[in-house]
mmCIF file of C-alpha atoms in Angstrom:
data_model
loop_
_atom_site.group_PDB
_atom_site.id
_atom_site.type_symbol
_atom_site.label_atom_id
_atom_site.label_comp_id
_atom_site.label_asym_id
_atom_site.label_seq_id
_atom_site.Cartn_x
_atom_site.Cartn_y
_atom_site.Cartn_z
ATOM 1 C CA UNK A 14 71.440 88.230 107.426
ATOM 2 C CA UNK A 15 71.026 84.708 109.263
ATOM 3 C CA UNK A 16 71.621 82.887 106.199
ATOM 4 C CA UNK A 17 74.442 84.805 105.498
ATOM 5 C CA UNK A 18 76.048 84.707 109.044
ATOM 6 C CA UNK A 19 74.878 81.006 109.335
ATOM 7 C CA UNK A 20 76.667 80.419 105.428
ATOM 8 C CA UNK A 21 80.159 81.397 106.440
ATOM 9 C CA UNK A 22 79.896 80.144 110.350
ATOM 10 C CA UNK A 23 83.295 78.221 108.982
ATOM 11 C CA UNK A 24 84.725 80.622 107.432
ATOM 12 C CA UNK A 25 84.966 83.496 109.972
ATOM 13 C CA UNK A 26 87.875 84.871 112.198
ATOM 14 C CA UNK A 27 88.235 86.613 115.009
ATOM 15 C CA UNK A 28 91.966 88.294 114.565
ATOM 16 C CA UNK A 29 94.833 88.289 111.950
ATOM 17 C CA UNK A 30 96.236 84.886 113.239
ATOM 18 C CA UNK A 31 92.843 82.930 112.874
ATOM 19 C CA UNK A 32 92.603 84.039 109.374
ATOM 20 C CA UNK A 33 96.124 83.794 108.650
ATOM 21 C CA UNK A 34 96.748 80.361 110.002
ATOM 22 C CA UNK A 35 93.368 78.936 108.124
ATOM 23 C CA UNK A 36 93.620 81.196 105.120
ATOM 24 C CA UNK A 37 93.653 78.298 102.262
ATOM 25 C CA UNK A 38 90.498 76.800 104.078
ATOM 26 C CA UNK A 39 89.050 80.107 103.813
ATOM 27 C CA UNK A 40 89.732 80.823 100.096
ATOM 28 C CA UNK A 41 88.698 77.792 99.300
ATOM 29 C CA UNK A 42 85.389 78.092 100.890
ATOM 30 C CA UNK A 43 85.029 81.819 99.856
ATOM 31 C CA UNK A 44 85.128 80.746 96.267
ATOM 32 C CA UNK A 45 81.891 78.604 96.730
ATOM 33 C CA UNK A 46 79.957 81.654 97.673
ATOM 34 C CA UNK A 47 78.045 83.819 94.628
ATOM 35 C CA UNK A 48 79.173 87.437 94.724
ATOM 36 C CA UNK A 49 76.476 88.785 96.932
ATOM 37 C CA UNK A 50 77.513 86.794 99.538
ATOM 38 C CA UNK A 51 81.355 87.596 98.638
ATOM 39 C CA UNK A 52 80.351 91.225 99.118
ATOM 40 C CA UNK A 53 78.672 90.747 101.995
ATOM 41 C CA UNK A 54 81.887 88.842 103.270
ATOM 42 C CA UNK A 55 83.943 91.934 102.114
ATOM 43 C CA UNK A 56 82.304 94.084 104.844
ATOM 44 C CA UNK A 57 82.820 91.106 107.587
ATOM 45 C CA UNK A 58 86.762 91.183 106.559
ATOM 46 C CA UNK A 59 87.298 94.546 106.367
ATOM 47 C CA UNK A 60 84.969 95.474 110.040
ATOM 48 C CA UNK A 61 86.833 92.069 111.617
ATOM 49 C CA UNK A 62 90.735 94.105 110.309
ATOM 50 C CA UNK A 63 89.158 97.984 110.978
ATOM 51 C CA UNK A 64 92.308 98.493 113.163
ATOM 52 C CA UNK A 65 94.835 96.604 110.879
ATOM 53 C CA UNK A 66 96.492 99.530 109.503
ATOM 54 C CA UNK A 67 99.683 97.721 107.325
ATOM 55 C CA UNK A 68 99.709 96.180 103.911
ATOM 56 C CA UNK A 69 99.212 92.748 105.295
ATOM 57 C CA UNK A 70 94.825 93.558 105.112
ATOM 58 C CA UNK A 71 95.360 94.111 101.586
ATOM 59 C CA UNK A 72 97.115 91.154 100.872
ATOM 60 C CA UNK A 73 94.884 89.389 102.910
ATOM 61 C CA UNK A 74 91.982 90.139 100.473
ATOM 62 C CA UNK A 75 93.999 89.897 97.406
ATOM 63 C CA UNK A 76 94.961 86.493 98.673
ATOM 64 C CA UNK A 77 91.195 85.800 98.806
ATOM 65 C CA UNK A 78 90.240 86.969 95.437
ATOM 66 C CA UNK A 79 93.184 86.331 93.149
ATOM 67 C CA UNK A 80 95.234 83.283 91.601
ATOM 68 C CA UNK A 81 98.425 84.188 93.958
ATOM 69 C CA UNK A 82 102.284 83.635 92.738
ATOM 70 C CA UNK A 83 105.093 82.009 94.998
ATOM 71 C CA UNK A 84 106.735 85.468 95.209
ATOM 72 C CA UNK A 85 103.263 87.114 96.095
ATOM 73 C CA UNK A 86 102.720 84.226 98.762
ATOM 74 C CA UNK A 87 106.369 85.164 99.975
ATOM 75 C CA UNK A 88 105.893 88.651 100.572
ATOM 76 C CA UNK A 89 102.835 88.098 102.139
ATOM 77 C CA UNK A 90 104.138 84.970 104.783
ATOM 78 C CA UNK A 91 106.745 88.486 104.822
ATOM 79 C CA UNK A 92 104.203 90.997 105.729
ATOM 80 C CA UNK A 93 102.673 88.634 108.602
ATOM 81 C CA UNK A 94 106.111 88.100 110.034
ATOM 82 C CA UNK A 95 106.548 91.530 110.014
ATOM 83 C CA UNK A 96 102.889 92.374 111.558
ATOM 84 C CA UNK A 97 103.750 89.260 114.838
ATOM 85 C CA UNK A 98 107.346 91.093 115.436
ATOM 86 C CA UNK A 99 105.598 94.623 116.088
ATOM 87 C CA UNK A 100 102.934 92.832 117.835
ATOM 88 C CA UNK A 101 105.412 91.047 120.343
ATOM 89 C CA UNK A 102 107.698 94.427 120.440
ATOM 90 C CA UNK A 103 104.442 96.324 121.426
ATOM 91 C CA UNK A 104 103.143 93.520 124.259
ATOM 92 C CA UNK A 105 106.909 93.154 125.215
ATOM 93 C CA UNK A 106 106.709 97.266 125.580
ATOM 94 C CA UNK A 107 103.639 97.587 127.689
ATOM 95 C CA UNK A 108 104.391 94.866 129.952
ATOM 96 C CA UNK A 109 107.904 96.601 131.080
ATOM 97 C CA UNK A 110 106.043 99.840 131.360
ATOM 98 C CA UNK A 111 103.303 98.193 134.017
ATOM 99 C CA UNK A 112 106.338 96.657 135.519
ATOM 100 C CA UNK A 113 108.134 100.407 136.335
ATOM 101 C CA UNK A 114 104.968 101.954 137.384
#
């Protein structure tokens, strides 16, 4: 497990904007690795998104493993817009609610 973690030290994230932000470094270096380690990488994606619960994870991956389209890319830069607008709504949300308490 070592190796493994040691093997993608450059390739790992820590939330949605890390990845998304250094995602063609990432597929680029995720299609060096031979498919144990790619399913071994699997797990680390999916446990790093566990709480990611909108189409952009799936795209994510599909990104990863797939020759990807200029309308695919699209929806996708879509999705993330999408996923940083809740985001901000939600922080924006809880910080007015701490503010009337």
């Amino acid at each position: 497990m070592k190796e493994f973690l040691e093997k993608i030290d450059d390739i790992r994230f820590f939330e949605v904007d890390d990845f998304y932000h250094r995602k063609d470094e990432i597929k680029e270096k995720y299609n060096k690795l031979n498919n144990g380690e790619k399913e071994m990488y699997k797990w680390y994606f999916y446990f790093q998104f566990c709480l990611l619960k909108n189409p952009l994870k799936e795209m994510l991956w599909t990104f990863l493993n797939m020759e990807c389209d200029i309308y695919f890319l699209s929806e996708m830069a879509n999705e993330y817009r999408i996923f940083c607008n809740k985001r901000k709504r939600l922080y924006e949300k809880e910080e007015s609610e701490v503010e009337f308490d």
